[in-house]
GROMACS .gro file of C-alpha atoms in nm:
model
  404
    1MET     CA    1  -4.352   1.700   1.075
    2THR     CA    2  -4.452   1.703   0.711
    3PRO     CA    3  -4.247   1.493   0.469
    4ALA     CA    4  -3.941   1.653   0.313
    5PRO     CA    5  -4.013   1.829  -0.018
    6GLY     CA    6  -4.008   1.569  -0.290
    7ALA     CA    7  -4.020   1.276  -0.047
    8PRO     CA    8  -4.234   0.983  -0.164
    9ALA     CA    9  -4.593   0.981  -0.048
   10ALA     CA   10  -4.667   0.757   0.247
   11GLY     CA   11  -4.794   0.410   0.165
   12HIS     CA   12  -4.789   0.104   0.384
   13ARG     CA   13  -4.463   0.229   0.535
   14HIS     CA   14  -4.427   0.570   0.694
   15VAL     CA   15  -4.193   0.796   0.499
   16PRO     CA   16  -4.036   1.055   0.729
   17GLY     CA   17  -3.910   1.403   0.656
   18PHE     CA   18  -3.548   1.510   0.677
   19ASP     CA   19  -3.563   1.550   1.055
   20ASP     CA   20  -3.817   1.276   1.134
   21LEU     CA   21  -3.572   0.988   1.102
   22ASP     CA   22  -3.557   0.737   1.384
   23ARG     CA   23  -3.344   0.431   1.440
   24ASP     CA   24  -3.621   0.177   1.377
   25TRP     CA   25  -3.708   0.326   1.038
   26LEU     CA   26  -3.342   0.349   0.942
   27ARG     CA   27  -3.263  -0.008   1.044
   28ASN     CA   28  -3.553  -0.138   0.835
   29ARG     CA   29  -3.396  -0.002   0.517
   30ALA     CA   30  -3.204  -0.238   0.289
   31GLY     CA   31  -2.886  -0.031   0.249
   32VAL     CA   32  -2.551  -0.142   0.385
   33LYS     CA   33  -2.500   0.160   0.611
   34TRP     CA   34  -2.734   0.049   0.890
   35HIS     CA   35  -2.699  -0.326   0.833
   36ARG     CA   36  -2.330  -0.357   0.918
   37VAL     CA   37  -2.376  -0.261   1.284
   38ASP     CA   38  -2.567  -0.403   1.577
   39GLN     CA   39  -2.851  -0.229   1.760
   40THR     CA   40  -2.617  -0.053   2.003
   41VAL     CA   41  -2.410   0.124   1.737
   42LEU     CA   42  -2.484   0.435   1.531
   43PRO     CA   43  -2.339   0.425   1.177
   44ALA     CA   44  -2.191   0.743   1.033
   45TRP     CA   45  -1.957   0.585   0.782
   46VAL     CA   46  -2.031   0.494   0.417
   47ALA     CA   47  -2.135   0.784   0.190
   48ASP     CA   48  -2.508   0.713   0.173
   49MET     CA   49  -2.755   0.968   0.306
   50ASP     CA   50  -3.020   0.858   0.554
   51TYR     CA   51  -3.296   1.059   0.385
   52PRO     CA   52  -3.583   0.924   0.173
   53ILE     CA   53  -3.544   0.983  -0.198
   54PRO     CA   54  -3.735   1.263  -0.376
   55ARG     CA   55  -4.104   1.198  -0.428
   56ALA     CA   56  -4.065   1.258  -0.802
   57VAL     CA   57  -3.811   0.976  -0.826
   58ALA     CA   58  -4.016   0.736  -0.614
   59GLU     CA   59  -4.329   0.802  -0.819
   60ALA     CA   60  -4.148   0.757  -1.151
   61LEU     CA   61  -4.001   0.425  -1.040
   62HIS     CA   62  -4.331   0.311  -0.890
   63GLU     CA   63  -4.516   0.387  -1.211
   64ALA     CA   64  -4.265   0.197  -1.423
   65VAL     CA   65  -4.287  -0.110  -1.199
   66THR     CA   66  -4.665  -0.094  -1.151
   67TYR     CA   67  -4.734  -0.080  -1.523
   68GLY     CA   68  -4.465  -0.333  -1.606
   69ASP     CA   69  -4.274  -0.087  -1.823
   70LEU     CA   70  -3.948  -0.281  -1.799
   71GLY     CA   71  -3.904  -0.417  -2.149
   72TYR     CA   72  -3.614  -0.344  -2.380
   73PRO     CA   73  -3.580   0.035  -2.402
   74ASP     CA   74  -3.604   0.209  -2.738
   75TRP     CA   75  -3.278   0.405  -2.731
   76PRO     CA   76  -3.126   0.375  -3.079
   77ASP     CA   77  -2.910   0.684  -3.023
   78GLY     CA   78  -2.835   0.637  -2.655
   79SER     CA   79  -3.049   0.704  -2.350
   80PRO     CA   80  -3.239   1.031  -2.289
   81LEU     CA   81  -2.976   1.113  -2.028
   82ARG     CA   82  -2.737   1.238  -2.295
   83GLY     CA   83  -2.942   1.543  -2.380
   84LEU     CA   84  -3.061   1.589  -2.023
   85PHE     CA   85  -2.704   1.593  -1.893
   86ALA     CA   86  -2.609   1.861  -2.146
   87GLU     CA   87  -2.911   2.071  -2.051
   88ARG     CA   88  -2.825   2.046  -1.682
   89MET     CA   89  -2.461   2.144  -1.736
   90THR     CA   90  -2.569   2.450  -1.933
   91SER     CA   91  -2.834   2.563  -1.686
   92ARG     CA   92  -2.623   2.504  -1.376
   93TYR     CA   93  -2.271   2.593  -1.485
   94GLY     CA   94  -2.288   2.757  -1.825
   95TRP     CA   95  -2.094   2.468  -1.976
   96GLU     CA   96  -2.205   2.378  -2.329
   97ALA     CA   97  -2.154   2.002  -2.310
   98ALA     CA   98  -2.227   1.807  -2.628
   99PRO     CA   99  -2.492   1.532  -2.598
  100SER     CA  100  -2.314   1.342  -2.876
  101ARG     CA  101  -2.012   1.302  -2.645
  102VAL     CA  102  -2.207   1.156  -2.353
  103ARG     CA  103  -2.208   0.783  -2.276
  104GLU     CA  104  -2.377   0.587  -1.998
  105GLN     CA  105  -2.212   0.340  -1.761
  106THR     CA  106  -2.318   0.152  -1.452
  107ASP     CA  107  -2.109   0.336  -1.195
  108LEU     CA  108  -1.814   0.562  -1.132
  109ILE     CA  109  -1.558   0.288  -1.072
  110GLN     CA  110  -1.659   0.108  -1.390
  111CYS     CA  111  -1.605   0.435  -1.579
  112LEU     CA  112  -1.258   0.480  -1.431
  113GLN     CA  113  -1.156   0.123  -1.507
  114LEU     CA  114  -1.281   0.150  -1.864
  115LEU     CA  115  -1.093   0.476  -1.921
  116LEU     CA  116  -0.769   0.343  -1.776
  117HIS     CA  117  -0.800   0.028  -1.986
  118LEU     CA  118  -0.853   0.227  -2.307
  119ALA     CA  119  -0.611   0.515  -2.249
  120THR     CA  120  -0.320   0.361  -2.057
  121SER     CA  121  -0.116   0.045  -2.017
  122PRO     CA  122   0.014  -0.136  -1.707
  123GLY     CA  123   0.303   0.065  -1.569
  124ASP     CA  124   0.168   0.403  -1.682
  125ALA     CA  125   0.165   0.646  -1.390
  126VAL     CA  126  -0.148   0.829  -1.278
  127ALA     CA  127  -0.138   1.147  -1.070
  128VAL     CA  128  -0.401   1.138  -0.798
  129GLN     CA  129  -0.493   1.364  -0.507
  130THR     CA  130  -0.436   1.215  -0.165
  131PRO     CA  131  -0.627   1.141   0.048
  132ASN     CA  132  -0.871   0.993  -0.201
  133TYR     CA  133  -1.174   0.771  -0.243
  134PRO     CA  134  -1.046   0.420  -0.155
  135PRO     CA  135  -1.190   0.236  -0.461
  136PHE     CA  136  -0.993   0.474  -0.686
  137LEU     CA  137  -0.667   0.386  -0.514
  138ALA     CA  138  -0.758   0.016  -0.518
  139THR     CA  139  -0.835   0.035  -0.891
  140LEU     CA  140  -0.494   0.186  -0.969
  141LYS     CA  141  -0.324  -0.087  -0.768
  142THR     CA  142  -0.524  -0.372  -0.922
  143MET     CA  143  -0.473  -0.241  -1.275
  144ARG     CA  144  -0.100  -0.182  -1.211
  145ARG     CA  145  -0.112   0.189  -1.284
  146PRO     CA  146   0.131   0.341  -1.030
  147ALA     CA  147  -0.031   0.617  -0.827
  148VAL     CA  148   0.171   0.939  -0.802
  149PRO     CA  149   0.038   1.115  -0.492
  150VAL     CA  150  -0.056   1.482  -0.512
  151PRO     CA  151  -0.112   1.568  -0.145
  152MET     CA  152  -0.392   1.783  -0.017
  153ILE     CA  153  -0.215   1.989   0.249
  154GLN     CA  154  -0.352   2.147   0.564
  155THR     CA  155  -0.316   2.523   0.600
  156ASP     CA  156  -0.459   2.780   0.839
  157GLN     CA  157  -0.734   2.835   0.580
  158GLY     CA  158  -0.812   2.465   0.535
  159TRP     CA  159  -0.717   2.209   0.274
  160ARG     CA  160  -0.523   2.311  -0.037
  161MET     CA  161  -0.382   2.108  -0.324
  162ASP     CA  162  -0.001   2.090  -0.334
  163PHE     CA  163   0.064   2.231  -0.681
  164ALA     CA  164   0.441   2.201  -0.647
  165ALA     CA  165   0.400   1.830  -0.579
  166LEU     CA  166   0.167   1.802  -0.879
  167ALA     CA  167   0.414   1.964  -1.118
  168ASP     CA  168   0.712   1.774  -0.978
  169GLY     CA  169   0.538   1.436  -0.963
  170VAL     CA  170   0.399   1.459  -1.314
  171ALA     CA  171   0.738   1.562  -1.455
  172ARG     CA  172   0.941   1.298  -1.269
  173HIS     CA  173   0.706   1.007  -1.331
  174GLY     CA  174   0.578   1.097  -1.676
  175CYS     CA  175   0.214   1.070  -1.571
  176LYS     CA  176  -0.024   0.994  -1.856
  177VAL     CA  177  -0.337   1.072  -1.657
  178LEU     CA  178  -0.453   1.306  -1.382
  179LEU     CA  179  -0.741   1.173  -1.175
  180LEU     CA  180  -0.910   1.485  -1.041
  181VAL     CA  181  -1.180   1.465  -0.774
  182ASN     CA  182  -1.365   1.795  -0.746
  183PRO     CA  183  -1.546   1.855  -0.517
  184HIS     CA  184  -1.294   1.653  -0.325
  185ASN     CA  185  -1.372   1.341  -0.125
  186PRO     CA  186  -1.289   1.323   0.165
  187THR     CA  187  -1.178   1.681   0.246
  188GLY     CA  188  -1.484   1.854   0.098
  189ARG     CA  189  -1.282   2.115  -0.094
  190VAL     CA  190  -1.435   2.290  -0.395
  191MET     CA  191  -1.155   2.405  -0.625
  192THR     CA  192  -1.155   2.769  -0.728
  193ARG     CA  193  -1.115   2.879  -1.089
  194ASP     CA  194  -0.756   2.987  -1.022
  195GLU     CA  195  -0.674   2.646  -0.875
  196LEU     CA  196  -0.833   2.465  -1.168
  197GLN     CA  197  -0.643   2.686  -1.413
  198GLU     CA  198  -0.318   2.590  -1.244
  199ILE     CA  199  -0.407   2.222  -1.277
  200ALA     CA  200  -0.503   2.278  -1.641
  201ALA     CA  201  -0.166   2.439  -1.713
  202VAL     CA  202   0.017   2.130  -1.583
  203ALA     CA  203  -0.210   1.901  -1.784
  204ARG     CA  204  -0.148   2.103  -2.099
  205ARG     CA  205   0.228   2.120  -2.044
  206HIS     CA  206   0.255   1.742  -2.009
  207ASP     CA  207  -0.028   1.651  -2.249
  208MET     CA  208  -0.220   1.455  -1.987
  209LEU     CA  209  -0.566   1.308  -2.001
  210VAL     CA  210  -0.776   1.449  -1.716
  211ILE     CA  211  -1.040   1.219  -1.567
  212SER     CA  212  -1.259   1.453  -1.365
  213ASP     CA  213  -1.485   1.297  -1.103
  214GLU     CA  214  -1.753   1.561  -1.040
  215ILE     CA  215  -2.012   1.338  -0.876
  216HIS     CA  216  -2.039   1.564  -0.567
  217SER     CA  217  -2.076   1.884  -0.772
  218GLU     CA  218  -2.441   1.949  -0.687
  219LEU     CA  219  -2.363   1.922  -0.316
  220SER     CA  220  -2.149   2.238  -0.308
  221HIS     CA  221  -2.235   2.470  -0.020
  222ALA     CA  222  -2.279   2.843  -0.079
  223PRO     CA  223  -2.085   3.058  -0.144
  224HIS     CA  224  -1.866   2.791  -0.304
  225GLN     CA  225  -1.948   2.722  -0.667
  226HIS     CA  226  -1.854   2.417  -0.867
  227ILE     CA  227  -1.677   2.476  -1.199
  228PRO     CA  228  -1.663   2.184  -1.446
  229PHE     CA  229  -1.301   2.130  -1.542
  230ALA     CA  230  -1.392   2.089  -1.909
  231SER     CA  231  -1.551   2.435  -1.908
  232LEU     CA  232  -1.220   2.613  -1.842
  233SER     CA  233  -1.096   2.638  -2.200
  234PRO     CA  234  -1.102   2.459  -2.537
  235ASP     CA  235  -0.779   2.281  -2.442
  236ALA     CA  236  -0.923   2.161  -2.111
  237ALA     CA  237  -1.239   2.046  -2.285
  238ALA     CA  238  -1.042   1.847  -2.542
  239ARG     CA  239  -0.841   1.653  -2.284
  240THR     CA  240  -1.104   1.594  -2.015
  241VAL     CA  241  -1.343   1.308  -1.948
  242THR     CA  242  -1.608   1.423  -1.701
  243ILE     CA  243  -1.789   1.168  -1.485
  244THR     CA  244  -2.101   1.250  -1.287
  245SER     CA  245  -2.431   1.106  -1.171
  246ALA     CA  246  -2.750   1.188  -0.984
  247THR     CA  247  -2.666   0.920  -0.728
  248LYS     CA  248  -2.488   1.136  -0.469
  249ALA     CA  249  -2.698   1.450  -0.495
  250PHE     CA  250  -3.030   1.262  -0.484
  251ASN     CA  251  -2.938   0.956  -0.271
  252LEU     CA  252  -2.979   0.702  -0.553
  253ALA     CA  253  -2.663   0.490  -0.535
  254GLY     CA  254  -2.860   0.167  -0.571
  255LEU     CA  255  -2.985   0.268  -0.917
  256ARG     CA  256  -2.632   0.229  -1.056
  257CYS     CA  257  -2.642   0.496  -1.325
  258THR     CA  258  -2.354   0.722  -1.431
  259VAL     CA  259  -2.289   0.946  -1.730
  260THR     CA  260  -1.953   1.027  -1.886
  261HIS     CA  261  -1.871   1.317  -2.118
  262TYR     CA  262  -1.576   1.248  -2.349
  263GLY     CA  263  -1.369   1.546  -2.460
  264PRO     CA  264  -1.086   1.365  -2.645
  265ASP     CA  265  -1.195   1.262  -2.996
  266ARG     CA  266  -0.961   0.965  -3.019
  267LEU     CA  267  -1.061   0.826  -2.681
  268LEU     CA  268  -1.430   0.852  -2.766
  269ALA     CA  269  -1.371   0.675  -3.097
  270THR     CA  270  -1.174   0.403  -2.919
  271ARG     CA  271  -1.450   0.362  -2.665
  272ASP     CA  272  -1.718   0.336  -2.934
  273ALA     CA  273  -1.512   0.079  -3.125
  274GLN     CA  274  -1.542  -0.167  -2.834
  275PRO     CA  275  -1.809  -0.437  -2.840
  276PRO     CA  276  -2.116  -0.240  -2.731
  277ASP     CA  277  -2.206  -0.462  -2.436
  278LEU     CA  278  -1.855  -0.545  -2.317
  279TYR     CA  279  -1.864  -0.303  -2.026
  280GLY     CA  280  -2.235  -0.311  -1.960
  281THR     CA  281  -2.465  -0.014  -1.947
  282VAL     CA  282  -2.736   0.141  -1.734
  283SER     CA  283  -3.068  -0.019  -1.648
  284THR     CA  284  -3.405   0.117  -1.752
  285LEU     CA  285  -3.488   0.201  -1.391
  286GLY     CA  286  -3.156   0.380  -1.351
  287VAL     CA  287  -3.242   0.606  -1.644
  288ILE     CA  288  -3.600   0.661  -1.525
  289GLY     CA  289  -3.482   0.755  -1.176
  290THR     CA  290  -3.210   0.987  -1.301
  291GLN     CA  291  -3.449   1.159  -1.541
  292ALA     CA  292  -3.697   1.220  -1.260
  293ALA     CA  293  -3.425   1.354  -1.031
  294TRP     CA  294  -3.279   1.593  -1.286
  295ARG     CA  295  -3.616   1.711  -1.416
  296HIS     CA  296  -3.821   1.731  -1.097
  297GLY     CA  297  -3.593   1.684  -0.796
  298ASP     CA  298  -3.449   2.032  -0.751
  299PRO     CA  299  -3.698   2.146  -0.480
  300TRP     CA  300  -3.601   1.839  -0.276
  301GLN     CA  301  -3.233   1.910  -0.335
  302LYS     CA  302  -3.272   2.273  -0.229
  303GLU     CA  303  -3.416   2.163   0.104
  304LEU     CA  304  -3.147   1.898   0.134
  305LEU     CA  305  -2.870   2.156   0.098
  306THR     CA  306  -3.029   2.366   0.372
  307VAL     CA  307  -3.027   2.065   0.605
  308LEU     CA  308  -2.670   1.968   0.514
  309ASP     CA  309  -2.550   2.324   0.566
  310ARG     CA  310  -2.699   2.323   0.915
  311ASN     CA  311  -2.546   1.983   0.987
  312ARG     CA  312  -2.195   2.070   0.867
  313HIS     CA  313  -2.190   2.371   1.096
  314ARG     CA  314  -2.324   2.158   1.381
  315VAL     CA  315  -2.039   1.908   1.341
  316HIS     CA  316  -1.782   2.185   1.317
  317ASP     CA  317  -1.910   2.379   1.618
  318VAL     CA  318  -1.957   2.081   1.850
  319LEU     CA  319  -1.617   1.929   1.781
  320ARG     CA  320  -1.435   2.262   1.798
  321GLU     CA  321  -1.590   2.332   2.138
  322ARG     CA  322  -1.577   1.988   2.298
  323VAL     CA  323  -1.271   1.828   2.135
  324PRO     CA  324  -1.052   2.127   2.045
  325ALA     CA  325  -0.742   1.915   1.983
  326LEU     CA  326  -0.927   1.749   1.693
  327ARG     CA  327  -0.860   1.941   1.371
  328HIS     CA  328  -1.146   1.984   1.127
  329TRP     CA  329  -1.230   2.234   0.854
  330LEU     CA  330  -1.581   2.315   0.746
  331PRO     CA  331  -1.641   2.116   0.424
  332GLU     CA  332  -1.720   2.331   0.120
  333ALA     CA  333  -1.916   2.047  -0.040
  334THR     CA  334  -2.050   1.698   0.033
  335TYR     CA  335  -2.196   1.562   0.356
  336LEU     CA  336  -1.866   1.425   0.482
  337ALA     CA  337  -1.641   1.564   0.755
  338TRP     CA  338  -1.270   1.473   0.747
  339LEU     CA  339  -1.141   1.465   1.105
  340ASP     CA  340  -0.773   1.483   1.203
  341VAL     CA  341  -0.735   1.300   1.536
  342ARG     CA  342  -0.355   1.267   1.537
  343ARG     CA  343  -0.302   1.517   1.818
  344LEU     CA  344  -0.521   1.304   2.045
  345ARG     CA  345  -0.260   1.025   2.038
  346LEU     CA  346  -0.515   0.745   2.046
  347THR     CA  347  -0.400   0.412   2.184
  348GLU     CA  348  -0.551   0.200   1.905
  349ASP     CA  349  -0.696   0.225   1.555
  350PRO     CA  350  -0.916   0.540   1.551
  351VAL     CA  351  -1.220   0.355   1.412
  352GLN     CA  352  -1.207   0.092   1.684
  353TYR     CA  353  -1.134   0.352   1.948
  354VAL     CA  354  -1.452   0.549   1.871
  355LEU     CA  355  -1.657   0.235   1.814
  356ARG     CA  356  -1.565   0.079   2.148
  357ARG     CA  357  -1.594   0.392   2.359
  358GLY     CA  358  -1.860   0.592   2.179
  359LYS     CA  359  -2.067   0.326   1.997
  360VAL     CA  360  -2.036   0.512   1.667
  361LEU     CA  361  -1.897   0.363   1.345
  362LEU     CA  362  -1.696   0.603   1.127
  363ASP     CA  363  -1.480   0.546   0.822
  364GLY     CA  364  -1.111   0.508   0.899
  365GLY     CA  365  -0.857   0.722   0.719
  366GLU     CA  366  -0.604   0.456   0.622
  367PRO     CA  367  -0.786   0.330   0.308
  368PHE     CA  368  -0.786   0.689   0.176
  369GLY     CA  369  -0.408   0.690   0.146
  370PRO     CA  370  -0.087   0.599   0.328
  371GLU     CA  371  -0.066   0.930   0.518
  372SER     CA  372  -0.426   0.923   0.641
  373GLY     CA  373  -0.411   0.672   0.924
  374GLY     CA  374  -0.477   0.940   1.185
  375TYR     CA  375  -0.802   1.057   1.026
  376LEU     CA  376  -1.170   0.966   1.044
  377ARG     CA  377  -1.452   1.042   0.800
  378LEU     CA  378  -1.793   1.126   0.945
  379ASN     CA  379  -2.114   1.119   0.739
  380PHE     CA  380  -2.350   1.391   0.865
  381ALA     CA  381  -2.637   1.334   0.618
  382THR     CA  382  -2.894   1.239   0.878
  383SER     CA  383  -3.155   1.400   1.102
  384ALA     CA  384  -3.065   1.658   1.365
  385ARG     CA  385  -3.151   1.412   1.641
  386VAL     CA  386  -2.945   1.124   1.503
  387LEU     CA  387  -2.655   1.359   1.428
  388ASP     CA  388  -2.654   1.485   1.786
  389GLU     CA  389  -2.644   1.125   1.908
  390VAL     CA  390  -2.353   1.055   1.672
  391LEU     CA  391  -2.166   1.361   1.795
  392ASP     CA  392  -2.234   1.268   2.158
  393GLY     CA  393  -2.075   0.930   2.092
  394VAL     CA  394  -1.772   1.080   1.919
  395VAL     CA  395  -1.724   1.330   2.201
  396THR     CA  396  -1.765   1.059   2.465
  397ALA     CA  397  -1.487   0.863   2.298
  398LEU     CA  398  -1.247   1.145   2.219
  399ALA     CA  399  -1.297   1.422   2.475
  400PRO     CA  400  -1.115   1.236   2.757
  401ARG     CA  401  -0.800   1.245   2.543
  402GLN     CA  402  -0.802   1.625   2.587
  403GLU     CA  403  -0.700   1.577   2.948
  404ARG     CA  404  -0.386   1.377   2.880
   0.00000   0.00000   0.00000
């Protein structure tokens, strides 16, 4: 097959297309996903895609390294990402973000820790959707900001946010901050405008800062459309810090480059009053790669979304047919499937159960929150062939439980 659109040109190593991936090529990569398992195990855990990066990104990075263009960057007014982020928000979502309010950081967790440090004190409560990205929950615990769970609840239509729990929890615990993850990891929900307006009303009523993680926004599957929280209203814009990156949508996690848009004037001033290098910043290569992705990577991303859409339906259809007691809703965004295996009554930890019987490594649910022990997260961002092998392993492990 021909390489995926935007994949780097072949050099001394073959660069496959989206569906040309094989185990040898994948195991030769440096990322953690394939290095944590032995040759007999298929990894479908950590949220890295198996695909090569866009050609435009590879060529931009190659040119910078080849010509030695790695000196101190000339960014007296911040990196070029500030204006580029604003342009992308306008073109994609109709949100008029201000470049002057954009700042760069190394990664998402660093952004969250900085914001909590500047805007809260130990003991201040933070409302957070559960289940949730484990490093977020770990950050709240380490920084002694009590997490007030806002459960995502299962309905006949899929996952929905428990708005009664949000209103009650915020009122009872006096939450200073709402940590919003939209699109949501791990359930894959994309919040509708009505849902976001309901969240915004609670935030306004209790004068909360909203930290909105929108890093999966460009991986929303049609017909679902991402809506930036800060775009809802002037009030929402003034109380929201939006965090995003090209890393998820273009498979660039190793570049360590994130942008943050500050709505609150006082918080931005407080942030800018800190020693400029205290919290670090992005690397030159991180900026170069992100620029290339946002300027030239959209054809690659369009093809990616087609592949991910096929894969999410494949996961849903296979598991519904072959392990019907397993509950799973088609994700509206991301490349992650959140699997409820509680009705299978497994005899040991679900991760170990599938690993031992099916030779597939998935993420366990317990780190995502105290009520998630009976869940598994499956990464389906791989080739059709590898995905079928992953699903065969999962079915081999779990299907016999149907007969009990």
